[in-house]
Short mmCIF file of C-alpha atoms in Angstrom, two decimals:
data_model
loop_
_atom_site.label_atom_id
_atom_site.label_comp_id
_atom_site.label_asym_id
_atom_site.label_seq_id
_atom_site.Cartn_x
_atom_site.Cartn_y
_atom_site.Cartn_z
CA UNK N 959 43.52 19.08 -7.15
CA UNK N 960 40.42 20.59 -5.53
CA UNK N 961 41.00 21.12 -1.81
CA UNK N 962 38.42 21.99 0.84
CA UNK N 963 38.98 23.70 4.20
CA UNK N 964 35.83 23.58 6.36
CA UNK N 965 35.28 25.56 9.54
CA UNK N 966 36.02 23.57 12.70
CA UNK N 967 32.94 22.82 14.80
CA UNK N 968 34.47 21.20 17.91
CA UNK N 969 33.77 23.16 21.09
CA UNK N 970 36.33 25.92 21.54
CA UNK N 971 38.23 24.96 18.39
CA UNK N 972 39.27 28.16 16.65
CA UNK N 973 42.20 26.84 14.63
CA UNK N 974 41.97 26.45 10.86
CA UNK N 975 43.84 23.91 8.73
CA UNK N 976 45.79 26.50 6.70
CA UNK N 977 46.37 30.26 6.90
CA UNK N 978 46.35 32.40 3.77
CA UNK N 979 50.08 31.87 3.20
CA UNK N 980 49.56 28.11 2.93
CA UNK N 981 46.65 28.55 0.56
CA UNK N 982 48.82 30.76 -1.65
CA UNK N 983 51.39 27.96 -1.97
CA UNK N 984 48.69 25.57 -3.18
CA UNK N 985 47.13 28.04 -5.58
CA UNK N 986 50.53 29.00 -6.98
CA UNK N 987 51.13 25.33 -7.82
CA UNK N 988 47.86 25.10 -9.75
CA UNK N 989 45.40 23.78 -7.16
CA UNK N 990 41.96 25.13 -6.30
CA UNK N 991 41.20 25.82 -2.64
CA UNK N 992 37.67 26.20 -1.30
CA UNK N 993 37.46 27.73 2.19
CA UNK N 994 34.24 27.75 4.17
CA UNK N 995 33.27 31.29 5.10
CA UNK N 996 34.62 32.41 8.50
CA UNK N 997 36.74 29.25 8.81
CA UNK N 998 39.76 31.35 9.76
CA UNK N 999 38.00 33.96 11.86
CA UNK N 1000 38.85 32.29 15.17
CA UNK N 1001 42.53 32.55 14.25
CA UNK N 1002 42.06 36.19 13.14
CA UNK N 1003 42.21 35.32 9.43
CA UNK N 1004 39.45 37.01 7.44
CA UNK N 1005 37.75 35.67 4.31
CA UNK N 1006 39.19 38.61 2.39
CA UNK N 1007 42.73 37.42 3.15
CA UNK N 1008 41.95 34.03 1.66
CA UNK N 1009 40.31 35.60 -1.39
CA UNK N 1010 43.35 37.83 -1.91
CA UNK N 1011 45.56 34.76 -2.43
CA UNK N 1012 43.16 33.03 -4.79
CA UNK N 1013 40.93 30.92 -2.55
CA UNK N 1014 37.23 30.50 -3.28
CA UNK N 1015 35.06 31.29 -0.27
CA UNK N 1016 32.07 28.94 -0.03
CA UNK N 1017 29.01 29.51 2.13
CA UNK N 1018 28.47 26.02 3.52
CA UNK N 1019 30.43 23.19 5.11
CA UNK N 1020 28.97 20.85 2.51
CA UNK N 1021 30.69 22.78 -0.29
CA UNK N 1022 34.05 22.65 1.50
CA UNK N 1023 33.67 18.94 2.22
CA UNK N 1024 32.69 18.19 -1.40
CA UNK N 1025 36.30 18.52 -2.62
CA UNK N 1026 38.76 15.71 -3.37
CA UNK N 1027 41.11 16.52 -0.46
CA UNK N 1028 39.76 17.97 2.78
CA UNK N 1029 42.09 19.56 5.31
CA UNK N 1030 41.03 19.91 8.93
CA UNK N 1031 42.52 20.37 12.37
CA UNK N 1032 40.35 18.09 14.49
CA UNK N 1033 38.59 14.80 13.84
CA UNK N 1034 35.12 14.78 12.23
CA UNK N 1035 32.28 14.99 14.73
CA UNK N 1036 28.99 13.11 14.38
CA UNK N 1037 27.42 16.12 12.65
CA UNK N 1038 30.06 15.78 9.91
CA UNK N 1039 29.82 12.02 9.31
CA UNK N 1040 27.43 12.53 6.40
CA UNK N 1041 30.25 14.27 4.49
CA UNK N 1042 32.50 11.21 4.62
CA UNK N 1043 32.64 9.20 1.39
CA UNK N 1044 34.73 6.77 -0.61
CA UNK N 1045 36.28 9.29 -3.02
CA UNK N 1046 37.42 11.62 -0.21
CA UNK N 1047 40.96 12.06 1.13
CA UNK N 1048 40.84 13.46 4.69
CA UNK N 1049 44.01 14.85 6.31
CA UNK N 1050 43.63 15.90 9.96
CA UNK N 1051 44.24 14.86 13.57
CA UNK N 1052 42.17 11.70 14.14
CA UNK N 1053 43.29 10.03 17.42
CA UNK N 1054 41.22 6.97 16.52
CA UNK N 1055 42.58 4.80 19.34
CA UNK N 1056 40.29 6.71 21.69
CA UNK N 1057 37.35 7.00 19.27
CA UNK N 1058 35.98 3.70 17.99
CA UNK N 1059 32.69 5.18 16.68
CA UNK N 1060 34.63 7.46 14.32
CA UNK N 1061 36.93 4.63 13.24
CA UNK N 1062 33.94 2.44 12.40
CA UNK N 1063 32.30 5.29 10.49
CA UNK N 1064 35.42 5.89 8.39
CA UNK N 1065 35.65 2.19 7.61
CA UNK N 1066 31.98 1.94 6.73
CA UNK N 1067 32.19 4.91 4.38
CA UNK N 1068 35.53 3.71 2.91
CA UNK N 1069 37.16 7.13 3.37
CA UNK N 1070 40.90 7.52 2.76
CA UNK N 1071 42.35 9.12 5.88
CA UNK N 1072 45.77 10.32 6.93
CA UNK N 1073 46.24 11.32 10.56
CA UNK N 1074 48.66 14.11 11.40
CA UNK N 1075 49.61 12.30 14.61
CA UNK N 1076 50.56 9.13 12.70
CA UNK N 1077 52.92 10.66 10.13
CA UNK N 1078 56.27 9.33 11.31
CA UNK N 1079 59.85 9.67 10.12
CA UNK N 1080 62.26 6.72 10.08
CA UNK N 1081 63.87 8.23 13.19
CA UNK N 1082 60.58 7.78 15.05
CA UNK N 1083 59.91 11.52 15.09
CA UNK N 1084 56.28 12.63 14.69
CA UNK N 1085 56.73 15.90 12.76
CA UNK N 1086 53.06 16.91 12.60
CA UNK N 1087 52.36 16.18 16.25
CA UNK N 1088 55.46 17.99 17.51
CA UNK N 1089 54.30 21.62 17.11
CA UNK N 1090 51.01 20.98 18.90
CA UNK N 1091 52.85 19.03 21.61
CA UNK N 1092 55.08 22.06 22.14
CA UNK N 1093 52.08 24.33 22.48
CA UNK N 1094 50.09 21.93 24.69
CA UNK N 1095 53.08 21.48 26.98
CA UNK N 1096 53.62 25.19 27.41
CA UNK N 1097 49.92 25.79 27.88
CA UNK N 1098 49.65 23.05 30.50
CA UNK N 1099 51.90 24.92 32.91
CA UNK N 1100 50.34 28.27 32.08
CA UNK N 1101 46.83 26.92 32.63
CA UNK N 1102 47.88 25.01 35.75
CA UNK N 1103 49.30 28.18 37.26
CA UNK N 1104 46.01 29.95 36.57
CA UNK N 1105 43.87 27.27 38.22
CA UNK N 1106 46.13 27.22 41.27
CA UNK N 1107 45.07 30.80 41.94
CA UNK N 1108 42.35 31.13 44.55
CA UNK N 1109 39.92 32.44 41.97
CA UNK N 1110 38.29 30.44 40.55
CA UNK N 1111 38.96 27.47 42.86
CA UNK N 1112 42.65 26.77 43.41
CA UNK N 1113 44.94 26.52 46.42
CA UNK N 1114 45.89 30.17 46.17
CA UNK N 1115 49.58 29.66 45.47
CA UNK N 1116 52.09 31.23 43.12
CA UNK N 1117 54.00 28.48 41.30
CA UNK N 1118 57.33 30.26 41.59
CA UNK N 1119 56.81 31.35 45.17
CA UNK N 1120 58.79 34.34 46.47
CA UNK N 1121 61.93 34.57 48.63
CA UNK N 1122 61.13 33.07 52.02
CA UNK N 1123 58.14 31.05 50.74
CA UNK N 1124 58.37 27.58 49.22
CA UNK N 1125 57.91 27.13 45.50
CA UNK N 1126 54.98 25.31 43.92
CA UNK N 1127 55.70 21.66 43.14
CA UNK N 1128 55.13 20.53 39.54
CA UNK N 1129 55.20 16.83 38.61
CA UNK N 1130 55.35 15.99 34.91
CA UNK N 1131 54.77 12.39 33.84
CA UNK N 1132 56.37 11.89 30.42
CA UNK N 1133 59.61 13.43 29.19
CA UNK N 1134 58.76 13.88 25.52
CA UNK N 1135 58.15 17.11 23.62
CA UNK N 1136 55.08 18.19 25.58
CA UNK N 1137 56.59 17.20 28.92
CA UNK N 1138 59.84 19.08 28.29
CA UNK N 1139 57.98 22.17 27.12
CA UNK N 1140 55.79 22.06 30.22
CA UNK N 1141 58.96 21.80 32.30
CA UNK N 1142 60.57 24.71 30.47
CA UNK N 1143 57.71 27.05 31.37
CA UNK N 1144 57.41 25.72 34.93
CA UNK N 1145 61.14 26.21 35.48
CA UNK N 1146 60.90 29.69 33.96
CA UNK N 1147 58.20 30.55 36.48
CA UNK N 1148 60.50 29.39 39.26
CA UNK N 1149 58.65 26.22 40.26
CA UNK N 1150 60.08 23.06 41.81
CA UNK N 1151 59.92 20.68 38.81
CA UNK N 1152 60.22 16.89 38.54
CA UNK N 1153 59.92 14.82 35.34
CA UNK N 1154 59.22 11.08 35.35
CA UNK N 1155 59.87 8.88 32.33
CA UNK N 1156 60.48 5.18 31.69
CA UNK N 1157 63.45 5.92 29.43
CA UNK N 1158 66.71 6.41 31.37
CA UNK N 1159 68.46 7.87 28.34
CA UNK N 1160 65.69 10.43 27.99
CA UNK N 1161 66.11 11.39 31.66
CA UNK N 1162 69.85 11.83 31.10
CA UNK N 1163 69.14 14.11 28.14
CA UNK N 1164 66.69 16.15 30.23
CA UNK N 1165 69.25 16.47 33.02
CA UNK N 1166 71.81 17.78 30.53
CA UNK N 1167 69.30 20.02 28.74
CA UNK N 1168 68.29 21.79 31.94
CA UNK N 1169 71.71 21.66 33.62
CA UNK N 1170 70.39 19.66 36.53
CA UNK N 1171 67.78 22.28 37.43
CA UNK N 1172 64.96 19.74 36.97
CA UNK N 1173 64.69 16.62 39.11
CA UNK N 1174 64.29 13.35 37.22
CA UNK N 1175 62.78 10.04 38.32
CA UNK N 1176 62.19 6.72 36.61
CA UNK N 1177 58.47 6.39 35.98
CA UNK N 1178 57.02 3.47 37.93
CA UNK N 1179 54.06 2.90 40.21
CA UNK N 1180 55.95 3.65 43.43
CA UNK N 1181 57.67 6.82 42.19
CA UNK N 1182 54.47 8.23 40.71
CA UNK N 1183 52.59 7.44 43.92
CA UNK N 1184 55.18 9.22 46.07
CA UNK N 1185 55.65 12.16 43.70
CA UNK N 1186 51.99 13.18 43.46
CA UNK N 1187 51.31 13.06 47.22
CA UNK N 1188 52.44 16.63 47.82
CA UNK N 1189 52.23 18.00 44.28
CA UNK N 1190 50.51 21.27 43.48
CA UNK N 1191 50.30 20.57 39.75
CA UNK N 1192 50.52 17.19 37.98
CA UNK N 1193 50.78 17.16 34.19
CA UNK N 1194 50.21 13.99 32.17
CA UNK N 1195 52.37 14.08 29.05
CA UNK N 1196 52.67 10.44 28.00
CA UNK N 1197 52.55 9.45 24.34
CA UNK N 1198 52.66 6.00 22.79
CA UNK N 1199 52.37 6.68 19.03
CA UNK N 1200 48.97 5.60 17.75
CA UNK N 1201 48.07 3.78 20.96
CA UNK N 1202 45.64 4.61 23.72
CA UNK N 1203 47.47 6.20 26.66
CA UNK N 1204 48.08 3.88 29.63
CA UNK N 1205 46.45 4.66 32.98
CA UNK N 1206 49.40 5.50 35.24
CA UNK N 1207 47.84 7.61 38.00
CA UNK N 1208 45.25 5.62 39.93
CA UNK N 1209 42.21 6.96 41.74
CA UNK N 1210 43.92 6.17 45.03
CA UNK N 1211 46.90 8.32 44.01
CA UNK N 1212 44.65 11.22 43.06
CA UNK N 1213 42.79 10.94 46.38
CA UNK N 1214 46.13 11.27 48.19
CA UNK N 1215 46.89 14.63 46.55
CA UNK N 1216 46.48 17.91 48.47
CA UNK N 1217 43.04 19.51 48.26
CA UNK N 1218 42.66 22.05 45.42
CA UNK N 1219 45.78 20.85 43.64
CA UNK N 1220 45.51 20.61 39.85
CA UNK N 1221 45.72 17.79 37.29
CA UNK N 1222 46.17 18.51 33.57
CA UNK N 1223 46.12 15.62 31.11
CA UNK N 1224 47.70 16.51 27.77
CA UNK N 1225 47.15 12.88 26.70
CA UNK N 1226 43.37 13.04 27.07
CA UNK N 1227 42.83 12.94 23.28
CA UNK N 1228 44.42 9.46 23.43
CA UNK N 1229 42.38 8.40 26.47
CA UNK N 1230 44.43 10.01 29.25
CA UNK N 1231 46.67 8.65 32.02
CA UNK N 1232 44.57 9.56 35.07
CA UNK N 1233 42.03 7.00 36.27
CA UNK N 1234 39.80 9.76 37.67
CA UNK N 1235 39.39 11.50 34.31
CA UNK N 1236 36.24 9.86 33.04
CA UNK N 1237 35.04 12.70 30.82
CA UNK N 1238 36.67 14.99 28.29
CA UNK N 1239 36.12 18.65 29.16
CA UNK N 1240 35.86 21.71 26.88
CA UNK N 1241 37.34 25.19 26.71
CA UNK N 1242 33.93 26.47 27.76
CA UNK N 1243 33.78 24.20 30.84
CA UNK N 1244 37.39 23.08 31.29
CA UNK N 1245 37.47 21.62 34.80
CA UNK N 1246 35.67 19.53 37.38
CA UNK N 1247 36.61 18.51 40.92
CA UNK N 1248 37.04 14.94 42.13
CA UNK N 1249 38.56 13.95 45.48
CA UNK N 1250 39.07 17.66 46.04
CA UNK N 1251 41.45 17.85 43.05
CA UNK N 1252 40.84 20.11 40.05
CA UNK N 1253 40.82 18.07 36.83
CA UNK N 1254 41.50 19.75 33.46
CA UNK N 1255 40.86 17.43 30.50
CA UNK N 1256 40.42 19.55 27.37
CA UNK N 1257 41.20 17.45 24.29
CA UNK N 1258 42.13 20.35 22.00
CA UNK N 1259 44.33 22.48 24.24
CA UNK N 1260 46.10 24.36 21.40
CA UNK N 1261 42.65 25.64 20.35
CA UNK N 1262 43.05 28.15 23.18
CA UNK N 1263 45.77 29.93 21.20
CA UNK N 1264 44.44 29.46 17.66
CA UNK N 1265 46.53 32.05 15.87
CA UNK N 1266 49.85 30.69 17.15
CA UNK N 1267 48.67 27.09 16.73
CA UNK N 1268 47.36 27.56 13.17
CA UNK N 1269 50.64 28.93 11.88
CA UNK N 1270 52.71 26.37 13.81
CA UNK N 1271 50.61 23.52 12.42
CA UNK N 1272 50.77 24.79 8.84
CA UNK N 1273 54.55 25.16 9.07
CA UNK N 1274 54.70 21.40 9.63
CA UNK N 1275 51.83 20.10 7.47
CA UNK N 1276 52.23 22.13 4.28
CA UNK N 1277 55.02 20.05 2.71
CA UNK N 1278 52.92 16.90 3.09
CA UNK N 1279 49.79 18.63 1.81
CA UNK N 1280 51.72 19.72 -1.27
CA UNK N 1281 52.91 16.14 -1.84
CA UNK N 1282 49.32 14.87 -1.76
CA UNK N 1283 48.06 17.64 -4.02
CA UNK N 1284 50.89 17.47 -6.53
CA UNK N 1285 51.25 13.69 -6.79
CA UNK N 1286 47.85 12.35 -5.80
CA UNK N 1287 47.15 10.02 -2.87
CA UNK N 1288 48.73 6.80 -4.12
CA UNK N 1289 51.95 8.19 -5.56
CA UNK N 1290 52.47 10.51 -2.58
CA UNK N 1291 52.27 7.75 0.02
CA UNK N 1292 54.26 5.28 -2.06
CA UNK N 1293 57.11 7.77 -2.39
CA UNK N 1294 57.12 9.04 1.21
CA UNK N 1295 57.30 6.46 3.99
CA UNK N 1296 56.45 9.08 6.62
CA UNK N 1297 53.24 9.94 4.79
CA UNK N 1298 52.43 6.26 4.31
CA UNK N 1299 52.73 5.78 8.08
CA UNK N 1300 50.05 8.44 8.47
CA UNK N 1301 47.43 6.44 6.55
CA UNK N 1302 44.79 5.12 8.98
CA UNK N 1303 42.02 3.90 6.67
CA UNK N 1304 41.69 3.04 2.96
CA UNK N 1305 38.66 1.57 1.22
CA UNK N 1306 37.16 0.12 4.39
CA UNK N 1307 40.42 -1.31 5.79
CA UNK N 1308 42.17 -0.22 8.99
CA UNK N 1309 45.81 0.31 8.03
CA UNK N 1310 47.20 1.55 11.36
CA UNK N 1311 48.25 -1.47 13.38
CA UNK N 1312 48.38 0.32 16.75
CA UNK N 1313 44.84 1.63 16.33
CA UNK N 1314 43.59 -1.75 15.13
CA UNK N 1315 45.06 -3.42 18.23
CA UNK N 1316 43.54 -0.93 20.67
CA UNK N 1317 40.12 -1.01 19.03
CA UNK N 1318 40.10 -4.78 18.38
CA UNK N 1319 39.70 -4.27 14.64
CA UNK N 1320 41.17 -6.20 11.73
CA UNK N 1321 44.43 -4.77 10.47
CA UNK N 1322 45.58 -4.69 6.83
CA UNK N 1323 48.84 -3.10 5.73
CA UNK N 1324 48.74 -0.13 3.36
CA UNK N 1325 50.76 -2.09 0.82
CA UNK N 1326 48.25 -4.94 0.86
CA UNK N 1327 45.32 -2.60 0.31
CA UNK N 1328 47.06 -0.81 -2.53
#
């Protein structure tokens, strides 16, 4: 199979779909890989490294997109819509529930798409979302600690405090992979950490995992309202697979927070859980202030650590990429239910029911389309 890897063009996105080691696996198994020049540079992977393992370096995005299977990290932007076509298989993060224009474009152009975030095992695990959730969670606390410093605009507190001075208070809404990783870093810094989640069993697991060092609360309107009132850092880490994130923190709640406290919404690529986040921010301009609270709403947080994130992503995606390349689209998805769950669009049909519901689009099962 001929496989293209274009350079990412989203603001601040320096990840690349595969490092040289992943390309070598594909080439070794008889596939041709075409990498757009400088696609890996943001992750410190030079063109020469790709060439050394058998990749063909192409000068333009058009050449990379012209292949049968295109691998990306982030969803196509408007400038890339012209590359979408009926005979293309696109494998990347899509997050269509929060992006109806892209969904409509993919349907119109009859592109076959598989979304990393939709690939799901029978256990419910999302294996291709997990590594980026780990990174985003850890980054959320790290970034929150930075913006709580007086420069550029924070409260001027140290999350862990020091003996004789109270610790910073971190509230994490959502006890999944990103939430637990955010908690791990916050606890490591010495902060006062509370996790809220709707799942009691999950809260019990968190209590056991952290030996009671993290406070747990059932996530409901009252508990969220009370928890954020004196919080220094609030992290939104809610995920409903395929669905737009629910708004859980109202404008009134945000207005009650201490001045110069910080909000970080890991779920912003699925719409976000904070009512006051009405615009996605970028790595270049990551924050804005509303009601005196610093809002951080970058939709591609792992792009801040592209080398780590590129290798972590490839560790998870490569086995599925090899299935697609070795077997072809139809056979690969028919033989792997997790991969079939990742299919979002085929031949002008929306095949992800959660996305179809959120976007008010017609849904057709993958089996029906095939």
